[in-house]
Short mmCIF file of C-alpha atoms in Angstrom, two decimals:
data_model
loop_
_atom_site.label_atom_id
_atom_site.label_comp_id
_atom_site.label_asym_id
_atom_site.label_seq_id
_atom_site.Cartn_x
_atom_site.Cartn_y
_atom_site.Cartn_z
CA UNK A 373 -19.44 -19.65 15.35
CA UNK A 374 -19.19 -15.79 15.48
CA UNK A 375 -19.49 -14.40 18.99
CA UNK A 376 -21.90 -11.45 18.88
CA UNK A 377 -20.22 -9.86 21.89
CA UNK A 378 -17.23 -9.06 19.62
CA UNK A 379 -19.34 -6.36 17.92
CA UNK A 380 -19.02 -4.20 21.03
CA UNK A 381 -15.21 -4.29 20.75
CA UNK A 382 -14.97 -3.08 17.17
CA UNK A 383 -12.66 -0.08 16.77
CA UNK A 384 -15.24 2.42 15.45
CA UNK A 385 -12.74 5.28 15.19
CA UNK A 386 -10.57 3.25 12.88
CA UNK A 387 -13.56 2.11 10.82
CA UNK A 388 -15.03 5.65 10.65
CA UNK A 389 -11.69 7.16 9.54
CA UNK A 390 -11.49 4.54 6.77
CA UNK A 391 -14.97 5.45 5.49
CA UNK A 392 -14.11 9.20 5.48
CA UNK A 393 -10.87 8.51 3.53
CA UNK A 394 -12.76 6.38 1.02
CA UNK A 395 -15.38 9.15 0.55
CA UNK A 396 -12.67 11.76 -0.02
CA UNK A 397 -11.02 9.45 -2.55
CA UNK A 398 -14.23 8.98 -4.54
CA UNK A 399 -14.88 12.74 -4.47
CA UNK A 400 -11.36 13.39 -5.68
CA UNK A 401 -11.68 10.79 -8.47
CA UNK A 402 -14.92 12.41 -9.58
CA UNK A 403 -13.06 15.70 -10.02
CA UNK A 404 -10.07 13.99 -11.68
CA UNK A 405 -12.03 11.93 -14.18
CA UNK A 406 -15.48 13.33 -14.86
CA UNK A 407 -15.93 13.85 -18.60
CA UNK A 408 -12.17 13.75 -19.21
CA UNK A 409 -9.91 11.60 -21.33
CA UNK A 410 -6.28 10.55 -20.98
CA UNK A 411 -4.22 8.79 -23.67
CA UNK A 412 -7.41 8.38 -25.67
CA UNK A 413 -9.18 6.54 -22.83
CA UNK A 414 -12.42 7.88 -21.25
CA UNK A 415 -12.02 8.41 -17.54
CA UNK A 416 -15.57 9.40 -16.70
CA UNK A 417 -16.49 6.13 -14.98
CA UNK A 418 -13.50 5.65 -12.70
CA UNK A 419 -15.17 7.19 -9.66
CA UNK A 420 -18.15 4.87 -10.17
CA UNK A 421 -15.85 1.88 -10.47
CA UNK A 422 -14.09 2.95 -7.29
CA UNK A 423 -17.42 2.98 -5.49
CA UNK A 424 -18.08 -0.58 -6.73
CA UNK A 425 -14.62 -1.70 -5.59
CA UNK A 426 -15.25 0.02 -2.25
CA UNK A 427 -18.38 -2.08 -1.84
CA UNK A 428 -16.54 -5.28 -2.78
CA UNK A 429 -13.73 -4.31 -0.39
CA UNK A 430 -16.20 -3.66 2.45
CA UNK A 431 -17.66 -7.15 1.91
CA UNK A 432 -14.13 -8.63 1.94
CA UNK A 433 -13.38 -6.70 5.13
CA UNK A 434 -16.53 -8.05 6.81
CA UNK A 435 -15.59 -11.65 5.86
CA UNK A 436 -12.05 -11.09 7.14
CA UNK A 437 -13.41 -9.95 10.50
CA UNK A 438 -15.62 -13.00 11.00
CA UNK A 439 -13.09 -15.75 11.58
CA UNK A 440 -10.48 -15.93 14.34
CA UNK A 441 -7.25 -14.53 12.87
CA UNK A 442 -5.15 -17.27 14.61
CA UNK A 443 -6.45 -19.72 11.98
CA UNK A 444 -4.34 -17.86 9.46
CA UNK A 445 -1.19 -19.50 10.94
CA UNK A 446 -2.34 -22.79 9.41
CA UNK A 447 -3.15 -21.17 6.07
CA UNK A 448 0.05 -19.14 5.74
CA UNK A 449 2.15 -21.62 3.69
CA UNK A 450 -0.73 -22.71 1.35
CA UNK A 451 -1.53 -19.05 0.64
CA UNK A 452 2.16 -18.38 -0.03
CA UNK A 453 2.54 -21.21 -2.55
CA UNK A 454 -0.70 -20.26 -4.38
CA UNK A 455 0.58 -16.64 -4.60
CA UNK A 456 3.92 -17.81 -6.05
CA UNK A 457 2.08 -19.92 -8.66
CA UNK A 458 -0.01 -16.88 -9.68
CA UNK A 459 3.07 -14.70 -9.97
CA UNK A 460 4.75 -17.38 -12.17
CA UNK A 461 1.60 -17.50 -14.32
CA UNK A 462 1.68 -13.72 -15.06
CA UNK A 463 4.42 -13.92 -17.84
CA UNK A 464 2.52 -16.68 -19.66
CA UNK A 465 -1.15 -15.72 -19.16
CA UNK A 466 -0.86 -12.07 -18.03
CA UNK A 467 -2.64 -9.12 -19.59
CA UNK A 468 -0.63 -6.07 -20.72
CA UNK A 469 -1.88 -2.66 -19.61
CA UNK A 470 0.09 0.57 -20.03
CA UNK A 471 3.05 -1.50 -21.37
CA UNK A 472 3.37 -3.71 -18.26
CA UNK A 473 2.18 -7.33 -17.86
CA UNK A 474 1.00 -7.48 -14.23
CA UNK A 475 -2.60 -8.65 -14.42
CA UNK A 476 -4.44 -11.93 -15.04
CA UNK A 477 -7.82 -11.50 -16.77
CA UNK A 478 -10.62 -13.39 -14.97
CA UNK A 479 -13.44 -12.18 -17.23
CA UNK A 480 -15.27 -9.77 -14.95
CA UNK A 481 -12.12 -8.20 -13.53
CA UNK A 482 -8.32 -8.25 -13.81
CA UNK A 483 -6.49 -9.85 -10.86
CA UNK A 484 -3.11 -8.35 -9.92
CA UNK A 485 -1.20 -11.12 -8.09
CA UNK A 486 1.39 -8.65 -6.72
CA UNK A 487 -1.36 -7.16 -4.50
CA UNK A 488 -2.18 -10.62 -3.07
CA UNK A 489 1.58 -11.10 -2.46
CA UNK A 490 1.48 -8.28 0.10
CA UNK A 491 -1.12 -10.13 2.23
CA UNK A 492 0.59 -13.54 1.87
CA UNK A 493 4.07 -12.22 2.79
CA UNK A 494 2.47 -10.33 5.73
CA UNK A 495 0.76 -13.44 7.14
CA UNK A 496 3.69 -15.80 6.60
CA UNK A 497 6.22 -13.25 7.91
CA UNK A 498 4.12 -12.77 11.07
CA UNK A 499 3.90 -16.54 11.57
CA UNK A 500 7.68 -17.05 11.21
CA UNK A 501 8.56 -14.12 13.44
CA UNK A 502 5.96 -14.99 16.16
CA UNK A 503 7.75 -18.37 16.71
CA UNK A 504 11.10 -16.69 17.44
CA UNK A 505 11.41 -15.98 21.19
CA UNK A 506 14.31 -13.42 21.12
CA UNK A 507 16.08 -11.20 18.67
CA UNK A 508 17.04 -12.44 15.18
CA UNK A 509 20.60 -13.66 14.41
CA UNK A 510 22.00 -13.88 10.90
CA UNK A 511 20.54 -17.30 10.12
CA UNK A 512 17.03 -16.40 11.34
CA UNK A 513 17.20 -13.05 9.52
CA UNK A 514 18.04 -14.73 6.19
CA UNK A 515 15.26 -17.31 6.66
CA UNK A 516 12.64 -14.66 7.38
CA UNK A 517 13.71 -12.31 4.56
CA UNK A 518 13.53 -15.25 2.09
CA UNK A 519 9.77 -15.09 2.57
CA UNK A 520 9.81 -11.69 0.85
CA UNK A 521 12.79 -12.01 -1.55
CA UNK A 522 11.29 -14.65 -3.89
CA UNK A 523 7.90 -12.87 -4.51
CA UNK A 524 9.72 -9.48 -4.66
CA UNK A 525 12.02 -10.81 -7.36
CA UNK A 526 9.07 -12.13 -9.39
CA UNK A 527 7.15 -8.86 -9.04
CA UNK A 528 10.20 -6.78 -10.00
CA UNK A 529 10.53 -8.75 -13.23
CA UNK A 530 6.98 -7.79 -14.37
CA UNK A 531 8.33 -4.98 -13.99
CA UNK A 532 6.72 -3.44 -10.89
CA UNK A 533 9.49 -2.02 -8.68
CA UNK A 534 7.02 -0.13 -6.45
CA UNK A 535 5.14 -3.29 -5.38
CA UNK A 536 8.40 -5.26 -5.02
CA UNK A 537 9.77 -2.59 -2.66
CA UNK A 538 6.50 -2.52 -0.71
CA UNK A 539 6.71 -6.33 -0.09
CA UNK A 540 10.33 -6.08 1.12
CA UNK A 541 9.83 -2.96 3.22
CA UNK A 542 6.71 -4.20 5.03
CA UNK A 543 8.58 -7.41 5.92
CA UNK A 544 11.67 -5.35 6.91
CA UNK A 545 9.49 -3.21 9.15
CA UNK A 546 8.09 -6.31 10.93
CA UNK A 547 11.73 -7.59 11.38
CA UNK A 548 12.73 -4.18 12.78
CA UNK A 549 9.75 -4.30 15.19
CA UNK A 550 10.68 -7.84 16.26
CA UNK A 551 14.36 -6.86 16.82
CA UNK A 552 17.71 -8.03 15.45
CA UNK A 553 21.05 -8.41 17.18
CA UNK A 554 22.96 -5.10 17.62
CA UNK A 555 26.03 -6.38 15.69
CA UNK A 556 23.84 -7.24 12.66
CA UNK A 557 22.23 -3.78 12.74
CA UNK A 558 25.69 -2.11 12.69
CA UNK A 559 26.78 -4.21 9.71
CA UNK A 560 23.58 -3.37 7.78
CA UNK A 561 23.86 0.32 8.52
CA UNK A 562 27.44 0.35 7.17
CA UNK A 563 26.97 -2.06 4.18
CA UNK A 564 23.54 -0.72 3.08
CA UNK A 565 24.73 2.72 1.86
CA UNK A 566 27.90 1.15 0.33
CA UNK A 567 25.96 -1.45 -1.72
CA UNK A 568 23.10 0.84 -2.78
CA UNK A 569 24.91 2.29 -5.86
CA UNK A 570 25.34 -1.27 -7.28
CA UNK A 571 21.51 -1.51 -7.53
CA UNK A 572 21.80 0.93 -10.49
CA UNK A 573 23.02 -1.87 -12.74
CA UNK A 574 19.86 -3.95 -12.07
CA UNK A 575 17.38 -1.19 -13.01
CA UNK A 576 15.55 -0.94 -16.34
CA UNK A 577 16.27 2.08 -18.53
CA UNK A 578 13.00 3.81 -17.67
CA UNK A 579 13.70 3.32 -13.95
CA UNK A 580 17.16 4.95 -14.40
CA UNK A 581 15.41 7.79 -16.21
CA UNK A 582 13.09 8.28 -13.21
CA UNK A 583 16.06 8.63 -10.82
CA UNK A 584 17.86 11.05 -13.13
CA UNK A 585 14.63 13.03 -13.48
CA UNK A 586 14.21 13.10 -9.68
CA UNK A 587 17.70 14.60 -9.35
CA UNK A 588 17.08 17.13 -12.15
CA UNK A 589 13.41 17.43 -13.30
CA UNK A 590 14.42 20.14 -15.83
CA UNK A 591 16.65 17.87 -17.90
CA UNK A 592 13.67 16.63 -19.92
CA UNK A 593 10.68 18.87 -19.11
CA UNK A 594 8.46 17.52 -21.94
CA UNK A 595 9.44 13.87 -21.51
CA UNK A 596 10.56 12.09 -18.36
CA UNK A 597 10.22 15.20 -16.16
CA UNK A 598 6.74 16.15 -17.41
CA UNK A 599 4.77 14.24 -14.67
CA UNK A 600 6.61 15.62 -11.69
CA UNK A 601 6.79 19.23 -13.06
CA UNK A 602 3.02 19.27 -13.66
CA UNK A 603 2.44 17.74 -10.25
CA UNK A 604 4.44 20.43 -8.49
CA UNK A 605 2.72 23.17 -10.50
CA UNK A 606 -0.72 21.76 -9.54
CA UNK A 607 0.06 21.57 -5.81
CA UNK A 608 1.83 24.93 -5.74
CA UNK A 609 -1.00 26.68 -7.55
CA UNK A 610 -3.49 25.47 -4.92
CA UNK A 611 -1.71 27.68 -2.36
CA UNK A 612 -3.33 27.75 1.12
CA UNK A 613 -7.05 27.35 0.50
CA UNK A 614 -6.99 25.73 -2.95
CA UNK A 615 -8.87 26.62 -6.15
CA UNK A 616 -12.04 24.81 -5.18
CA UNK A 617 -13.79 21.57 -6.13
CA UNK A 618 -13.75 20.98 -9.96
CA UNK A 619 -11.78 24.23 -10.38
CA UNK A 620 -8.23 22.84 -10.66
CA UNK A 621 -6.82 24.03 -13.98
CA UNK A 622 -3.91 21.59 -14.16
CA UNK A 623 -6.17 18.60 -13.61
CA UNK A 624 -9.36 19.80 -15.32
CA UNK A 625 -7.47 20.85 -18.49
CA UNK A 626 -5.55 17.54 -18.62
CA UNK A 627 -2.11 19.01 -18.07
CA UNK A 628 -1.58 16.52 -15.17
CA UNK A 629 -1.00 12.88 -16.32
CA UNK A 630 -2.09 9.84 -14.24
CA UNK A 631 -4.32 12.13 -12.20
CA UNK A 632 -6.66 9.26 -11.21
CA UNK A 633 -3.89 6.89 -10.07
CA UNK A 634 -0.33 7.77 -8.92
CA UNK A 635 -0.83 11.55 -8.99
CA UNK A 636 -4.32 11.74 -7.48
CA UNK A 637 -2.90 13.59 -4.49
CA UNK A 638 -1.82 16.45 -6.80
CA UNK A 639 -5.49 16.96 -7.82
CA UNK A 640 -6.45 17.05 -4.18
CA UNK A 641 -3.72 19.56 -3.34
CA UNK A 642 -4.63 21.84 -6.24
CA UNK A 643 -8.34 21.98 -5.38
CA UNK A 644 -8.20 21.97 -1.61
CA UNK A 645 -4.83 23.65 -1.04
CA UNK A 646 -2.46 23.32 1.94
CA UNK A 647 -5.41 23.33 4.38
CA UNK A 648 -7.13 20.42 2.65
CA UNK A 649 -3.87 18.48 2.31
CA UNK A 650 -3.22 19.05 6.04
CA UNK A 651 -6.68 17.67 6.95
CA UNK A 652 -5.99 14.61 4.75
CA UNK A 653 -2.62 14.08 6.45
CA UNK A 654 -4.29 14.35 9.90
CA UNK A 655 -6.83 11.70 8.86
CA UNK A 656 -4.03 9.40 7.74
CA UNK A 657 -2.25 9.97 11.09
CA UNK A 658 -5.41 9.01 13.01
CA UNK A 659 -5.76 5.95 10.77
CA UNK A 660 -2.17 4.83 11.39
CA UNK A 661 -2.35 5.53 15.11
CA UNK A 662 -5.36 3.21 15.46
CA UNK A 663 -3.33 0.43 13.84
CA UNK A 664 -0.49 1.02 16.29
CA UNK A 665 -2.99 0.96 19.12
CA UNK A 666 -4.38 -2.39 17.90
CA UNK A 667 -0.90 -3.80 17.73
CA UNK A 668 -0.12 -2.77 21.30
CA UNK A 669 -3.40 -4.17 22.66
CA UNK A 670 -3.17 -7.53 20.78
CA UNK A 671 -3.16 -10.51 23.11
CA UNK A 672 -0.54 -12.55 21.26
CA UNK A 673 2.65 -11.97 19.23
CA UNK A 674 1.10 -13.17 15.97
CA UNK A 675 -1.71 -10.62 16.20
CA UNK A 676 0.73 -7.84 17.17
CA UNK A 677 3.01 -8.67 14.22
CA UNK A 678 0.05 -8.74 11.79
CA UNK A 679 -0.96 -5.23 12.85
CA UNK A 680 2.66 -4.07 12.66
CA UNK A 681 2.91 -5.33 9.10
CA UNK A 682 -0.31 -3.58 8.14
CA UNK A 683 0.99 -0.38 9.72
CA UNK A 684 4.18 -0.45 7.63
CA UNK A 685 2.22 -1.38 4.50
CA UNK A 686 0.01 1.76 4.71
CA UNK A 687 2.71 4.03 6.22
CA UNK A 688 5.18 3.30 3.42
CA UNK A 689 2.58 3.75 0.68
CA UNK A 690 1.45 7.09 2.09
CA UNK A 691 5.03 8.32 2.61
CA UNK A 692 6.35 7.23 -0.80
CA UNK A 693 3.33 8.45 -2.81
CA UNK A 694 3.23 11.88 -1.19
CA UNK A 695 7.02 12.18 -1.42
CA UNK A 696 6.85 11.17 -5.10
CA UNK A 697 4.04 13.65 -5.95
CA UNK A 698 5.84 16.49 -4.11
CA UNK A 699 9.15 15.72 -5.93
CA UNK A 700 10.91 14.55 -2.77
CA UNK A 701 11.32 10.96 -4.01
CA UNK A 702 11.71 9.26 -7.42
CA UNK A 703 8.52 8.14 -9.20
CA UNK A 704 8.06 4.45 -8.45
CA UNK A 705 4.37 3.90 -9.19
CA UNK A 706 2.93 3.44 -5.73
CA UNK A 707 -0.74 4.59 -5.23
CA UNK A 708 -2.07 6.61 -2.30
CA UNK A 709 -4.43 4.32 -0.32
CA UNK A 710 -8.14 5.23 -0.73
CA UNK A 711 -7.35 8.29 -2.87
CA UNK A 712 -5.87 6.62 -5.98
CA UNK A 713 -7.99 4.44 -8.23
CA UNK A 714 -7.31 0.67 -8.16
CA UNK A 715 -9.54 -2.41 -7.97
CA UNK A 716 -7.16 -5.06 -6.60
CA UNK A 717 -5.42 -2.49 -4.35
CA UNK A 718 -8.80 -1.35 -2.85
CA UNK A 719 -9.86 -4.95 -2.00
CA UNK A 720 -6.44 -5.71 -0.49
CA UNK A 721 -6.61 -2.51 1.59
CA UNK A 722 -9.98 -3.46 3.02
CA UNK A 723 -8.86 -7.01 3.73
CA UNK A 724 -5.94 -5.61 5.75
CA UNK A 725 -8.25 -3.26 7.61
CA UNK A 726 -10.48 -6.24 8.35
CA UNK A 727 -7.43 -8.07 9.73
CA UNK A 728 -6.60 -5.22 12.12
CA UNK A 729 -10.24 -5.02 13.27
CA UNK A 730 -10.18 -8.82 13.71
CA UNK A 731 -7.14 -8.60 16.05
CA UNK A 732 -8.58 -5.56 17.84
CA UNK A 733 -12.03 -6.98 18.58
CA UNK A 734 -10.56 -10.26 19.97
CA UNK A 735 -8.24 -8.59 22.49
CA UNK A 736 -10.48 -9.65 25.34
CA UNK A 737 -11.36 -13.13 24.09
CA UNK A 738 -8.36 -15.27 25.06
CA UNK A 739 -5.22 -15.11 27.24
CA UNK A 740 -1.71 -15.33 25.85
#
């Protein structure tokens, strides 16, 4: 039964920051999509859909907060196997959107199993790491990373390199937080950069184009380099104070592609300028700091690792998306949390926030 005293321990700063970020995201989507079309598709209802997904996400967050998060340890493996089955079902029963088969149609909405994979890997990774008393040796490191390698390989084959990297990096962040033996860290630091070039041979042609475009956006300004060039023009033209709400020429005149998803931050930067982007960055910093605080105050290792995984999940998405939009990283198709449009991603984001609130509000309930 839910203990009503837990309500007094809810992290209201964290919850309030989340609501403000969601409101800014809907406002930005309104500007990006109102009465506009892209690739022949009307975008005028995306901000309304985002509001609906925000409501569904808030309900999912509330449900996630109700039960004791320690019960997740018993559900970790069943959740993992169901997620693997869903990922295996995508090639046979998946729905193709924008040339990629990543979704399963459930009538009322399209389910993206790769988004569920992030939660399942997070929970199972935290369970495995919480049982290890000291630092990880080679055998333990391989066992833990296997939790992320199988779903990441299935997601990468869809192809969805951005989500596959997110799964591996959030698990890697949890492993780094847990600690590995110094000799393993030295080997990884030496071998990592040496093996990285061999990854080129496993990339699809369009992914190679993205890397080449990142190194030289001007090599194909009307093709592969068009997105990033328009994005940089939009942000640069916003200057310090921005052009104003609904006044961004690059976004309002449809020069900027994917302005409601991966490049939503470019719309924000153009209309609100450096000052607005700085405020958004401060809000994200407050948001991430509250997750770190919840991890430090957690009463058990499982709860601390869950919060750590959520921190790396959001931190990496924010870092990669902003780096991608500013031209500091290759385009890998990772959305900006709360600012980019996305149904499955919004619900998963709120579930993870509910998980952090769950750990935070139970920090006084039991002893380790």
